[in-house]
Amino acid sequence: MTTKALTEREVKGAQPKANKYELIDSSRERGAGRLVIAVYPSGAKVFAFKYQLDSKRQYVQLGRYPSMSLASAREIAQPLAGMVKQGIDPKVEIEKAKTKEEAELRIEAKKGSLGQLFEGYTQQMQLDGKRTYKAVLAVLEKEIYPIIKPDTKAKDVTVDDIKSVLGPIIRRGAAVQSNRVRSYLSAAFNYGLKHDNDPAKIGSDVLFGIVFNPVSAIPKQTAAESVGENYLTFDETRELLNTLENREGFKMGLHVAKLIQLCFYTGGQRPYELAASRWDAINWNEATLEIIADVSKNKRAHLLPLVDSAIKILEQLYAERDPLNPFIFPHRFDHTQHLRLYSLSQSLDRYRKARPDAKHFVPRDIR
């Protein structure tokens, strides 16, 4: 065995023998261990750090040659030699570092994704009795996931990410929708901020690790018309209702069109309360629709009188109803769900684009 400093040429040229042998890279410093390269009969060459501590010989494998160069092996071996000189066992320290890294990786793996944040937030909405939790989740999934993937760690979402979501919504002329999405995002991140410190969540499999709300730095679009200050004139209302009968020049489904009409014919009833109502809530003999507590915004059930124009719409929908779906306004694909309000917003967007001279309004302005 050689005891002089090795060269890259010697390492590269070392040939296998019948038995394993080692080449030693001398550091000319006693008691600091040695870098060696073991040459196996198979031709494999492996760098290792050998040392003796407390009369025990130890061996730490560093890496295979040529994936690890001689220079890299020396760089790794240098701090290990320093430990030996101080009486510290490198093998023990390496094991400690490995254990710490594995623990940090486990903690990192538990930090929740954006998808888990949205699921947790809307589940909390459901527990709090908020009726719109499904609609909120649907809006977040529709508006956010095309820009920020759901498996993104929630803690890694930045202010610029949020701007990249809201910007396109504003540019398509939906400032009100932008404010709504901003509000949902802000509430979701506030939920995440509190989640990790909630005593009720001790032992939770998910920790978000959020340190600030990235939405807080982004202003609302104050230029968006405030609900309650915008309304349609009688002529504009008449034009809209007539247009909904044939829906020429823009794309709008039958159920969305009838929902808008029914909102008018029920005196400005909230779109969600109608969309989430079931057929068994209608009393055809007394011409009433019961808005049940679970659907009502104020959590109080109430009866809605139905005028002839409203009855006519409901009779038309009943004749074409999906027997597997209990809702008056069924979801297009899911037999267990009702129509989502973002379908209503999208349809009104298309209506306004087809009529650029029409006044801008949103579903809530119908009230």
mmCIF file of C-alpha atoms in Angstrom:
data_model
loop_
_atom_site.group_PDB
_atom_site.id
_atom_site.type_symbol
_atom_site.label_atom_id
_atom_site.label_comp_id
_atom_site.label_asym_id
_atom_site.label_seq_id
_atom_site.Cartn_x
_atom_site.Cartn_y
_atom_site.Cartn_z
ATOM 1 C CA MET A 1 0.000 0.000 0.000
ATOM 2 C CA THR A 2 1.210 3.489 -0.815
ATOM 3 C CA THR A 3 1.304 6.274 1.796
ATOM 4 C CA LYS A 4 1.896 9.251 -0.473
ATOM 5 C CA ALA A 5 -0.727 11.652 -1.741
ATOM 6 C CA LEU A 6 -2.739 10.060 -4.532
ATOM 7 C CA THR A 7 -3.192 11.533 -7.979
ATOM 8 C CA GLU A 8 -6.244 11.313 -10.217
ATOM 9 C CA ARG A 9 -4.120 9.385 -12.691
ATOM 10 C CA GLU A 10 -3.229 6.746 -10.078
ATOM 11 C CA VAL A 11 -6.852 6.351 -9.029
ATOM 12 C CA LYS A 12 -8.015 6.019 -12.622
ATOM 13 C CA GLY A 13 -5.248 3.556 -13.476
ATOM 14 C CA ALA A 14 -5.686 1.282 -10.441
ATOM 15 C CA GLN A 15 -6.412 -2.223 -11.742
ATOM 16 C CA PRO A 16 -8.438 -4.938 -9.975
ATOM 17 C CA LYS A 17 -6.660 -7.875 -8.367
ATOM 18 C CA ALA A 18 -7.750 -11.230 -7.061
ATOM 19 C CA ASN A 19 -8.488 -9.659 -3.678
ATOM 20 C CA LYS A 20 -9.678 -6.251 -2.585
ATOM 21 C CA TYR A 21 -6.900 -3.762 -1.848
ATOM 22 C CA GLU A 22 -6.684 -0.091 -0.837
ATOM 23 C CA LEU A 23 -4.737 2.950 -1.947
ATOM 24 C CA ILE A 24 -4.160 5.484 0.831
ATOM 25 C CA ASP A 25 -4.167 9.231 0.304
ATOM 26 C CA SER A 26 -1.715 10.430 2.941
ATOM 27 C CA SER A 27 -2.529 13.688 4.736
ATOM 28 C CA ARG A 28 0.877 13.706 6.493
ATOM 29 C CA GLU A 29 -0.997 14.347 9.741
ATOM 30 C CA ARG A 30 -1.092 11.633 12.379
ATOM 31 C CA GLY A 31 -4.245 10.903 14.333
ATOM 32 C CA ALA A 32 -6.549 12.486 11.756
ATOM 33 C CA GLY A 33 -7.671 9.411 9.836
ATOM 34 C CA ARG A 34 -6.999 8.612 6.197
ATOM 35 C CA LEU A 35 -8.828 8.873 2.910
ATOM 36 C CA VAL A 36 -8.582 5.572 1.035
ATOM 37 C CA ILE A 37 -9.948 4.135 -2.162
ATOM 38 C CA ALA A 38 -10.809 0.449 -2.124
ATOM 39 C CA VAL A 39 -10.324 -1.419 -5.398
ATOM 40 C CA TYR A 40 -12.471 -4.558 -5.676
ATOM 41 C CA PRO A 41 -11.912 -7.663 -7.848
ATOM 42 C CA SER A 42 -14.976 -6.600 -9.856
ATOM 43 C CA GLY A 43 -13.205 -3.383 -10.827
ATOM 44 C CA ALA A 44 -15.382 -1.184 -8.600
ATOM 45 C CA LYS A 45 -13.561 1.641 -6.802
ATOM 46 C CA VAL A 46 -15.014 3.131 -3.620
ATOM 47 C CA PHE A 47 -13.719 6.076 -1.568
ATOM 48 C CA ALA A 48 -13.828 5.711 2.221
ATOM 49 C CA PHE A 49 -12.576 7.485 5.320
ATOM 50 C CA LYS A 50 -10.739 5.254 7.815
ATOM 51 C CA TYR A 51 -9.871 6.293 11.340
ATOM 52 C CA GLN A 52 -9.219 4.951 14.809
ATOM 53 C CA LEU A 53 -10.903 6.321 17.922
ATOM 54 C CA ASP A 54 -10.873 4.844 21.431
ATOM 55 C CA SER A 55 -8.784 1.950 20.085
ATOM 56 C CA LYS A 56 -11.556 1.082 17.614
ATOM 57 C CA ARG A 57 -11.047 1.147 13.866
ATOM 58 C CA GLN A 58 -13.918 2.735 11.952
ATOM 59 C CA TYR A 59 -14.796 2.959 8.271
ATOM 60 C CA VAL A 60 -17.092 5.517 6.594
ATOM 61 C CA GLN A 61 -17.952 4.911 2.949
ATOM 62 C CA LEU A 62 -18.002 8.149 0.910
ATOM 63 C CA GLY A 63 -18.861 7.270 -2.697
ATOM 64 C CA ARG A 64 -17.939 5.400 -5.865
ATOM 65 C CA TYR A 65 -15.344 6.460 -8.377
ATOM 66 C CA PRO A 66 -15.660 7.998 -10.985
ATOM 67 C CA SER A 67 -19.057 9.425 -9.900
ATOM 68 C CA MET A 68 -17.090 10.942 -7.016
ATOM 69 C CA SER A 69 -13.755 12.461 -7.981
ATOM 70 C CA LEU A 70 -10.603 12.377 -5.859
ATOM 71 C CA ALA A 71 -10.936 16.124 -5.217
ATOM 72 C CA SER A 72 -14.543 15.712 -4.022
ATOM 73 C CA ALA A 73 -13.589 12.807 -1.766
ATOM 74 C CA ARG A 74 -10.820 14.902 -0.174
ATOM 75 C CA GLU A 75 -13.270 17.765 0.389
ATOM 76 C CA ILE A 76 -15.682 15.437 2.193
ATOM 77 C CA ALA A 77 -12.925 13.745 4.209
ATOM 78 C CA GLN A 78 -11.396 17.001 5.482
ATOM 79 C CA PRO A 79 -14.107 17.896 8.078
ATOM 80 C CA LEU A 80 -14.234 14.239 9.145
ATOM 81 C CA ALA A 81 -10.500 14.366 9.875
ATOM 82 C CA GLY A 82 -11.087 17.520 11.923
ATOM 83 C CA MET A 83 -13.656 15.678 14.042
ATOM 84 C CA VAL A 84 -11.241 12.815 14.720
ATOM 85 C CA LYS A 85 -8.560 15.276 15.890
ATOM 86 C CA GLN A 86 -11.084 16.688 18.395
ATOM 87 C CA GLY A 87 -12.027 13.236 19.630
ATOM 88 C CA ILE A 88 -15.433 13.319 17.922
ATOM 89 C CA ASP A 89 -16.619 10.178 16.172
ATOM 90 C CA PRO A 90 -17.554 11.093 12.547
ATOM 91 C CA LYS A 91 -19.738 8.011 12.208
ATOM 92 C CA VAL A 92 -21.865 9.096 15.175
ATOM 93 C CA GLU A 93 -22.114 12.661 13.855
ATOM 94 C CA ILE A 94 -23.092 11.427 10.395
ATOM 95 C CA GLU A 95 -25.835 9.302 11.942
ATOM 96 C CA LYS A 96 -27.066 12.294 13.960
ATOM 97 C CA ALA A 97 -27.140 14.458 10.829
ATOM 98 C CA LYS A 98 -28.988 11.735 8.932
ATOM 99 C CA THR A 99 -31.568 11.398 11.708
ATOM 100 C CA LYS A 100 -32.056 15.178 11.791
ATOM 101 C CA GLU A 101 -32.442 15.353 8.011
ATOM 102 C CA GLU A 102 -34.993 12.533 8.018
ATOM 103 C CA ALA A 103 -36.963 14.308 10.759
ATOM 104 C CA GLU A 104 -36.907 17.553 8.774
ATOM 105 C CA LEU A 105 -38.059 15.703 5.663
ATOM 106 C CA ARG A 106 -40.926 14.153 7.616
ATOM 107 C CA ILE A 107 -41.943 17.593 8.870
ATOM 108 C CA GLU A 108 -41.663 19.000 5.348
ATOM 109 C CA ALA A 109 -43.738 16.138 3.953
ATOM 110 C CA LYS A 110 -46.485 16.944 6.465
ATOM 111 C CA LYS A 111 -46.684 20.548 5.326
ATOM 112 C CA GLY A 112 -49.933 20.742 3.468
ATOM 113 C CA SER A 113 -50.509 21.459 -0.183
ATOM 114 C CA LEU A 114 -52.706 24.173 -1.629
ATOM 115 C CA GLY A 115 -55.311 21.516 -2.378
ATOM 116 C CA GLN A 116 -55.304 20.400 1.261
ATOM 117 C CA LEU A 117 -55.588 24.029 2.373
ATOM 118 C CA PHE A 118 -58.690 24.580 0.242
ATOM 119 C CA GLU A 119 -60.214 21.274 1.377
ATOM 120 C CA GLY A 120 -59.561 22.104 5.035
ATOM 121 C CA TYR A 121 -60.910 25.637 4.705
ATOM 122 C CA THR A 122 -64.146 24.599 3.006
ATOM 123 C CA GLN A 123 -64.621 21.698 5.441
ATOM 124 C CA GLN A 124 -64.372 24.251 8.248
ATOM 125 C CA MET A 125 -66.967 26.357 6.413
ATOM 126 C CA GLN A 126 -69.253 23.328 6.393
ATOM 127 C CA LEU A 127 -68.708 22.752 10.128
ATOM 128 C CA ASP A 128 -69.514 26.423 10.726
ATOM 129 C CA GLY A 129 -72.802 26.005 8.875
ATOM 130 C CA LYS A 130 -71.784 28.025 5.804
ATOM 131 C CA ARG A 131 -74.041 26.822 3.010
ATOM 132 C CA THR A 132 -71.741 27.929 0.178
ATOM 133 C CA TYR A 133 -68.762 25.730 1.067
ATOM 134 C CA LYS A 134 -69.125 23.558 -2.055
ATOM 135 C CA ALA A 135 -69.519 26.570 -4.326
ATOM 136 C CA VAL A 136 -66.448 28.236 -2.785
ATOM 137 C CA LEU A 137 -64.351 25.103 -3.330
ATOM 138 C CA ALA A 138 -65.560 24.874 -6.937
ATOM 139 C CA VAL A 139 -64.566 28.512 -7.605
ATOM 140 C CA LEU A 140 -61.131 28.034 -6.037
ATOM 141 C CA GLU A 141 -60.492 24.878 -8.056
ATOM 142 C CA LYS A 142 -61.643 26.521 -11.289
ATOM 143 C CA GLU A 143 -59.776 29.819 -10.922
ATOM 144 C CA ILE A 144 -56.615 28.764 -9.062
ATOM 145 C CA TYR A 145 -55.528 25.322 -10.236
ATOM 146 C CA PRO A 146 -54.871 26.267 -13.880
ATOM 147 C CA ILE A 147 -52.309 28.790 -12.543
ATOM 148 C CA ILE A 148 -51.062 27.232 -9.279
ATOM 149 C CA LYS A 149 -51.044 23.439 -9.159
ATOM 150 C CA PRO A 150 -52.965 21.874 -6.245
ATOM 151 C CA ASP A 151 -49.906 19.913 -5.047
ATOM 152 C CA THR A 152 -47.943 23.156 -4.501
ATOM 153 C CA LYS A 153 -47.028 23.581 -0.836
ATOM 154 C CA ALA A 154 -49.338 26.231 0.615
ATOM 155 C CA LYS A 155 -46.378 27.845 2.407
ATOM 156 C CA ASP A 156 -44.603 28.349 -0.938
ATOM 157 C CA VAL A 157 -47.383 30.409 -2.558
ATOM 158 C CA THR A 158 -46.181 33.987 -3.086
ATOM 159 C CA VAL A 159 -47.764 37.383 -3.639
ATOM 160 C CA ASP A 160 -46.765 37.129 -7.311
ATOM 161 C CA ASP A 161 -48.593 33.794 -7.559
ATOM 162 C CA ILE A 162 -51.788 35.410 -6.267
ATOM 163 C CA LYS A 163 -51.373 38.316 -8.699
ATOM 164 C CA SER A 164 -50.970 35.844 -11.567
ATOM 165 C CA VAL A 165 -54.354 34.364 -10.603
ATOM 166 C CA LEU A 166 -56.303 37.598 -10.124
ATOM 167 C CA GLY A 167 -54.799 39.500 -13.071
ATOM 168 C CA PRO A 168 -56.444 37.438 -15.850
ATOM 169 C CA ILE A 169 -59.815 37.581 -14.052
ATOM 170 C CA ILE A 170 -59.647 41.381 -13.959
ATOM 171 C CA ARG A 171 -58.523 41.583 -17.594
ATOM 172 C CA ARG A 172 -61.507 39.558 -18.745
ATOM 173 C CA GLY A 173 -63.719 42.255 -17.228
ATOM 174 C CA ALA A 174 -64.720 40.340 -14.094
ATOM 175 C CA ALA A 175 -63.443 42.654 -11.351
ATOM 176 C CA VAL A 176 -66.247 41.589 -9.018
ATOM 177 C CA GLN A 177 -65.276 37.932 -9.484
ATOM 178 C CA SER A 178 -61.658 38.910 -8.849
ATOM 179 C CA ASN A 179 -62.647 40.437 -5.507
ATOM 180 C CA ARG A 180 -64.629 37.323 -4.653
ATOM 181 C CA VAL A 181 -61.709 34.995 -5.452
ATOM 182 C CA ARG A 182 -59.370 37.287 -3.507
ATOM 183 C CA SER A 183 -61.700 37.080 -0.505
ATOM 184 C CA TYR A 184 -61.849 33.267 -0.670
ATOM 185 C CA LEU A 185 -58.059 33.014 -0.952
ATOM 186 C CA SER A 186 -57.484 35.400 1.934
ATOM 187 C CA ALA A 187 -59.864 33.443 4.160
ATOM 188 C CA ALA A 188 -58.233 30.134 3.166
ATOM 189 C CA PHE A 189 -54.732 31.359 4.039
ATOM 190 C CA ASN A 190 -55.979 32.844 7.320
ATOM 191 C CA TYR A 191 -57.396 29.401 8.094
ATOM 192 C CA GLY A 192 -53.974 27.887 7.346
ATOM 193 C CA LEU A 193 -52.189 30.429 9.563
ATOM 194 C CA LYS A 194 -54.358 29.471 12.541
ATOM 195 C CA HIS A 195 -54.486 25.742 11.785
ATOM 196 C CA ASP A 196 -51.003 24.835 13.035
ATOM 197 C CA ASN A 197 -51.543 26.651 16.364
ATOM 198 C CA ASP A 198 -55.060 25.360 16.983
ATOM 199 C CA PRO A 199 -55.047 23.076 20.082
ATOM 200 C CA ALA A 200 -57.839 21.088 18.457
ATOM 201 C CA LYS A 201 -55.468 20.214 15.598
ATOM 202 C CA ILE A 202 -52.728 18.708 17.819
ATOM 203 C CA GLY A 203 -51.614 15.453 16.228
ATOM 204 C CA SER A 204 -52.923 16.468 12.820
ATOM 205 C CA ASP A 205 -51.284 14.718 9.887
ATOM 206 C CA VAL A 206 -51.096 18.047 8.046
ATOM 207 C CA LEU A 207 -49.207 21.184 9.055
ATOM 208 C CA PHE A 208 -49.169 24.077 6.609
ATOM 209 C CA GLY A 209 -46.167 26.038 7.907
ATOM 210 C CA ILE A 210 -47.615 29.305 6.570
ATOM 211 C CA VAL A 211 -45.912 32.366 8.080
ATOM 212 C CA PHE A 212 -47.854 35.129 6.298
ATOM 213 C CA ASN A 213 -50.956 35.600 4.178
ATOM 214 C CA PRO A 214 -49.810 36.312 0.582
ATOM 215 C CA VAL A 215 -53.193 37.851 -0.234
ATOM 216 C CA SER A 216 -52.973 40.591 2.408
ATOM 217 C CA ALA A 217 -50.670 42.755 0.272
ATOM 218 C CA ILE A 218 -53.033 42.725 -2.722
ATOM 219 C CA PRO A 219 -55.757 45.422 -2.800
ATOM 220 C CA LYS A 220 -59.375 44.870 -3.741
ATOM 221 C CA GLN A 221 -60.597 46.273 -7.038
ATOM 222 C CA THR A 222 -62.459 49.293 -5.686
ATOM 223 C CA ALA A 223 -63.546 50.269 -9.194
ATOM 224 C CA ALA A 224 -65.835 47.229 -9.258
ATOM 225 C CA GLU A 225 -69.436 48.292 -8.847
ATOM 226 C CA SER A 226 -70.759 47.763 -5.347
ATOM 227 C CA VAL A 227 -73.693 45.446 -4.884
ATOM 228 C CA GLY A 228 -76.774 47.505 -4.113
ATOM 229 C CA GLU A 229 -75.669 50.475 -6.201
ATOM 230 C CA ASN A 230 -76.203 48.821 -9.570
ATOM 231 C CA TYR A 231 -79.558 47.824 -11.039
ATOM 232 C CA LEU A 232 -81.300 47.180 -14.352
ATOM 233 C CA THR A 233 -83.993 49.481 -15.661
ATOM 234 C CA PHE A 234 -87.382 48.084 -16.678
ATOM 235 C CA ASP A 235 -86.370 48.221 -20.347
ATOM 236 C CA GLU A 236 -83.066 46.458 -19.641
ATOM 237 C CA THR A 237 -84.872 43.832 -17.566
ATOM 238 C CA ARG A 238 -87.455 43.266 -20.309
ATOM 239 C CA GLU A 239 -84.714 42.881 -22.924
ATOM 240 C CA LEU A 240 -82.812 40.402 -20.752
ATOM 241 C CA LEU A 241 -85.883 38.261 -20.013
ATOM 242 C CA ASN A 242 -86.924 38.200 -23.667
ATOM 243 C CA THR A 243 -83.397 37.303 -24.775
ATOM 244 C CA LEU A 244 -83.302 34.400 -22.325
ATOM 245 C CA GLU A 245 -86.178 32.741 -24.176
ATOM 246 C CA ASN A 246 -84.177 32.073 -27.355
ATOM 247 C CA ARG A 247 -80.566 32.743 -26.203
ATOM 248 C CA GLU A 248 -79.380 33.592 -29.723
ATOM 249 C CA GLY A 249 -75.868 34.936 -30.226
ATOM 250 C CA PHE A 250 -74.379 33.622 -26.983
ATOM 251 C CA LYS A 251 -74.003 30.331 -25.145
ATOM 252 C CA MET A 252 -76.273 29.729 -22.148
ATOM 253 C CA GLY A 253 -77.845 26.499 -20.941
ATOM 254 C CA LEU A 254 -81.583 26.093 -20.387
ATOM 255 C CA HIS A 255 -81.298 25.688 -16.613
ATOM 256 C CA VAL A 256 -79.147 28.795 -16.223
ATOM 257 C CA ALA A 257 -81.584 30.847 -18.306
ATOM 258 C CA LYS A 258 -84.565 29.603 -16.300
ATOM 259 C CA LEU A 259 -82.757 30.277 -13.018
ATOM 260 C CA ILE A 260 -82.228 33.917 -14.005
ATOM 261 C CA GLN A 261 -85.872 34.264 -15.029
ATOM 262 C CA LEU A 262 -87.055 32.649 -11.807
ATOM 263 C CA CYS A 263 -84.944 35.064 -9.763
ATOM 264 C CA PHE A 264 -86.949 37.903 -11.312
ATOM 265 C CA TYR A 265 -90.331 36.173 -11.061
ATOM 266 C CA THR A 266 -89.797 35.427 -7.361
ATOM 267 C CA GLY A 267 -89.113 39.060 -6.522
ATOM 268 C CA GLY A 268 -85.320 38.975 -6.567
ATOM 269 C CA GLN A 269 -84.817 35.712 -4.706
ATOM 270 C CA ARG A 270 -81.166 34.841 -4.076
ATOM 271 C CA PRO A 271 -79.833 32.669 -6.940
ATOM 272 C CA TYR A 272 -78.230 30.163 -4.581
ATOM 273 C CA GLU A 273 -81.441 29.591 -2.618
ATOM 274 C CA LEU A 274 -83.270 28.701 -5.829
ATOM 275 C CA ALA A 275 -80.414 26.671 -7.321
ATOM 276 C CA ALA A 276 -80.083 24.572 -4.151
ATOM 277 C CA SER A 277 -83.824 23.917 -3.737
ATOM 278 C CA ARG A 278 -85.346 20.502 -4.421
ATOM 279 C CA TRP A 279 -88.506 19.426 -6.166
ATOM 280 C CA ASP A 280 -90.053 18.189 -2.917
ATOM 281 C CA ALA A 281 -89.938 21.768 -1.570
ATOM 282 C CA ILE A 282 -92.672 22.816 -4.025
ATOM 283 C CA ASN A 283 -96.332 22.725 -2.999
ATOM 284 C CA TRP A 284 -98.077 22.777 -6.358
ATOM 285 C CA ASN A 285 -101.565 23.077 -4.849
ATOM 286 C CA GLU A 286 -100.707 26.144 -2.775
ATOM 287 C CA ALA A 287 -98.217 27.555 -5.315
ATOM 288 C CA THR A 288 -95.362 27.925 -2.825
ATOM 289 C CA LEU A 289 -91.698 26.991 -2.663
ATOM 290 C CA GLU A 290 -90.171 26.349 0.755
ATOM 291 C CA ILE A 291 -86.653 27.715 1.134
ATOM 292 C CA ILE A 292 -85.387 25.334 3.811
ATOM 293 C CA ALA A 293 -83.082 26.420 6.636
ATOM 294 C CA ASP A 294 -80.045 24.618 5.199
ATOM 295 C CA VAL A 295 -80.408 26.625 1.996
ATOM 296 C CA SER A 296 -81.505 29.963 3.444
ATOM 297 C CA LYS A 297 -78.789 32.544 4.014
ATOM 298 C CA ASN A 298 -80.171 33.499 7.434
ATOM 299 C CA LYS A 299 -80.696 29.818 8.360
ATOM 300 C CA ARG A 300 -84.443 30.323 8.724
ATOM 301 C CA ALA A 301 -86.926 28.442 6.565
ATOM 302 C CA HIS A 302 -89.528 30.527 4.747
ATOM 303 C CA LEU A 303 -92.258 30.081 2.145
ATOM 304 C CA LEU A 304 -91.937 31.743 -1.226
ATOM 305 C CA PRO A 305 -95.208 32.471 -3.063
ATOM 306 C CA LEU A 306 -95.101 31.525 -6.739
ATOM 307 C CA VAL A 307 -96.774 33.725 -9.339
ATOM 308 C CA ASP A 308 -98.073 32.279 -12.617
ATOM 309 C CA SER A 309 -94.883 33.132 -14.541
ATOM 310 C CA ALA A 310 -92.787 31.312 -11.909
ATOM 311 C CA ILE A 311 -95.137 28.291 -11.965
ATOM 312 C CA LYS A 312 -94.849 28.170 -15.760
ATOM 313 C CA ILE A 313 -91.039 27.987 -15.575
ATOM 314 C CA LEU A 314 -91.132 25.287 -12.895
ATOM 315 C CA GLU A 315 -93.640 23.218 -14.873
ATOM 316 C CA GLN A 316 -91.398 23.396 -17.928
ATOM 317 C CA LEU A 317 -88.370 22.294 -15.892
ATOM 318 C CA TYR A 318 -90.367 19.537 -14.184
ATOM 319 C CA ALA A 319 -91.388 18.102 -17.549
ATOM 320 C CA GLU A 320 -87.704 17.838 -18.516
ATOM 321 C CA ARG A 321 -86.333 16.927 -15.081
ATOM 322 C CA ASP A 322 -83.638 14.331 -14.442
ATOM 323 C CA PRO A 323 -85.377 11.598 -12.392
ATOM 324 C CA LEU A 324 -82.077 10.757 -10.683
ATOM 325 C CA ASN A 325 -81.443 14.314 -9.480
ATOM 326 C CA PRO A 326 -83.620 15.791 -6.694
ATOM 327 C CA PHE A 327 -82.708 19.425 -7.449
ATOM 328 C CA ILE A 328 -84.846 21.824 -9.480
ATOM 329 C CA PHE A 329 -81.679 23.092 -11.140
ATOM 330 C CA PRO A 330 -79.493 19.988 -11.505
ATOM 331 C CA HIS A 331 -75.754 19.791 -11.983
ATOM 332 C CA ARG A 332 -74.933 18.890 -15.553
ATOM 333 C CA PHE A 333 -72.851 15.813 -14.722
ATOM 334 C CA ASP A 334 -73.323 14.945 -11.035
ATOM 335 C CA HIS A 335 -76.764 13.538 -10.178
ATOM 336 C CA THR A 336 -76.250 14.301 -6.485
ATOM 337 C CA GLN A 337 -75.512 18.021 -6.882
ATOM 338 C CA HIS A 338 -77.246 21.206 -7.985
ATOM 339 C CA LEU A 339 -76.230 23.803 -10.554
ATOM 340 C CA ARG A 340 -73.140 25.776 -9.535
ATOM 341 C CA LEU A 341 -73.363 29.565 -9.468
ATOM 342 C CA TYR A 342 -70.141 30.009 -11.421
ATOM 343 C CA SER A 343 -72.117 28.626 -14.395
ATOM 344 C CA LEU A 344 -74.500 31.536 -13.893
ATOM 345 C CA SER A 345 -71.652 34.069 -13.746
ATOM 346 C CA GLN A 346 -70.013 32.628 -16.863
ATOM 347 C CA SER A 347 -73.285 32.738 -18.786
ATOM 348 C CA LEU A 348 -73.892 36.374 -17.848
ATOM 349 C CA ASP A 349 -70.337 37.184 -18.965
ATOM 350 C CA ARG A 350 -71.125 35.688 -22.372
ATOM 351 C CA TYR A 351 -74.421 37.604 -22.501
ATOM 352 C CA ARG A 352 -72.647 40.924 -21.844
ATOM 353 C CA LYS A 353 -69.910 40.194 -24.394
ATOM 354 C CA ALA A 354 -72.564 39.474 -27.024
ATOM 355 C CA ARG A 355 -74.126 42.852 -26.149
ATOM 356 C CA PRO A 356 -71.236 45.262 -25.535
ATOM 357 C CA ASP A 357 -73.662 48.166 -25.063
ATOM 358 C CA ALA A 358 -75.485 46.385 -22.233
ATOM 359 C CA LYS A 359 -74.922 47.643 -18.695
ATOM 360 C CA HIS A 360 -72.467 45.614 -16.628
ATOM 361 C CA PHE A 361 -74.211 43.656 -13.878
ATOM 362 C CA VAL A 362 -73.634 40.568 -11.760
ATOM 363 C CA PRO A 363 -76.107 37.930 -10.490
ATOM 364 C CA ARG A 364 -76.544 39.617 -7.113
ATOM 365 C CA ASP A 365 -77.590 42.856 -8.835
ATOM 366 C CA ILE A 366 -80.797 41.105 -9.896
ATOM 367 C CA ARG A 367 -81.983 41.519 -6.310
#
